[in-house]
Amino acid sequence: MKKKKVQISIEELEKEEYATLICYPKPTKAEFKKRLKELQKLGVKAIELSGEKEVFNMPVLGKGCVCIVVIAYINGKRVALKIRRVDADRMGMPREAEMLRMANSINVGPKILAVSKNFLLMQFVDGKLLPEWLDSCRAKALAKRVLRDILEQCWRLDRAGLDHGELSHAPKHIIVDGKAKPCIVDFETASLKRKSSNVTSICQFLFISGLIAKKFSERIGKRDKTAIIEALRRYKANRTRKNFEKVLEACGL
Ligand SMILES: Nc1ncnc2c1ncn2[C@@H]1O[C@H](COP(=O)(O)OP(=O)(O)O)[C@@H](O)[C@H]1O
Ligand SMILES: [Mg+2]
């Protein structure tokens, strides 16, 4: 069921009832005050309570282990605001921002707009998470195009040496927008130090193991898993464009 949108101005946000959202899950007065100032400095004029997820009865876009994501307004524009949870095991958002910037430079991820210690502002990707999008997509050719686009983005990440880190199980990390453009989100655990395995991880998730792989094969036809695994093995040993294209081929894309 769609929940209704509620817009809350930055002034209204000072109400105690919003402390649990801004300082999820356990606010203190001092932290709340500090974070409200931080939001003002970032130019946030309002936030919008809407989305399919919920925190303390308030609808939000998303909730992860580290953050809460809501819609915010800056310069009259609707953007996504990622709020660091107070119980997060991360010091702050700047590191994630740095990773996202790098991803943006190769046209991956939502465009970053601003960052502070506890907040990250980025382009709002208005769409559905991949599994849900897939459920609603009836056109086989379109599903294939989206999959190919995802793999191409992973190839660019691999080439840049940026490992996303959470693509082997990514039901919540790919959003497909209204124009069927997939966007990889959450560079929280991304790294330049690990050997990047984006293509292998995403193929594992999309075609080899788990529920999504099953769904995809129902939608776009069964794949020869052994052939995919073999193509991935070759790609892993030698990451050339040619070997990547062999992976695409094995995946039927
Ligand atoms: N730019 C965005 N636009 C729209 N929704 C987003 C955006 N970024 C994240 N989300 C939603 O919020 C959820 C949690 O965000 P995520 O970055 O994964 O947080 P965490 O680091 O806590 O896991 C995502 O699964 C997605 O549904
Ligand atoms: Mg996440």
mmCIF file of C-alpha atoms in Angstrom, residues 8 16 20 24 40 68 73 81 97 103-104 107 111 138 207 211 217 221 244 251:
data_model
loop_
_atom_site.group_PDB
_atom_site.id
_atom_site.type_symbol
_atom_site.label_atom_id
_atom_site.label_comp_id
_atom_site.label_asym_id
_atom_site.label_seq_id
_atom_site.Cartn_x
_atom_site.Cartn_y
_atom_site.Cartn_z
ATOM 1 C CA ILE A 8 8.600 18.583 7.209
ATOM 2 C CA GLU A 16 11.331 16.017 19.587
ATOM 3 C CA THR A 20 14.569 9.264 16.562
ATOM 4 C CA TYR A 24 18.255 6.731 14.829
ATOM 5 C CA GLN A 40 21.015 23.637 8.038
ATOM 6 C CA ILE A 68 18.575 5.739 7.181
ATOM 7 C CA TYR A 73 14.825 19.328 -0.373
ATOM 8 C CA LEU A 81 19.637 12.234 2.240
ATOM 9 C CA ALA A 97 31.475 10.183 -0.167
ATOM 10 C CA ALA A 103 32.157 5.817 -8.805
ATOM 11 C CA ASN A 104 30.502 8.966 -10.210
ATOM 12 C CA ASN A 107 29.220 7.143 -14.379
ATOM 13 C CA LYS A 111 25.439 11.718 -8.211
ATOM 14 C CA ARG A 138 7.245 -8.267 -18.609
ATOM 15 C CA PHE A 207 22.804 -15.834 -12.473
ATOM 16 C CA LEU A 211 16.385 -16.412 -5.364
ATOM 17 C CA SER A 217 16.182 -17.495 -15.283
ATOM 18 C CA GLY A 221 15.516 -18.103 -19.900
ATOM 19 C CA PHE A 244 34.365 -9.632 -20.096
ATOM 20 C CA CYS A 251 25.050 -14.863 -19.450
#
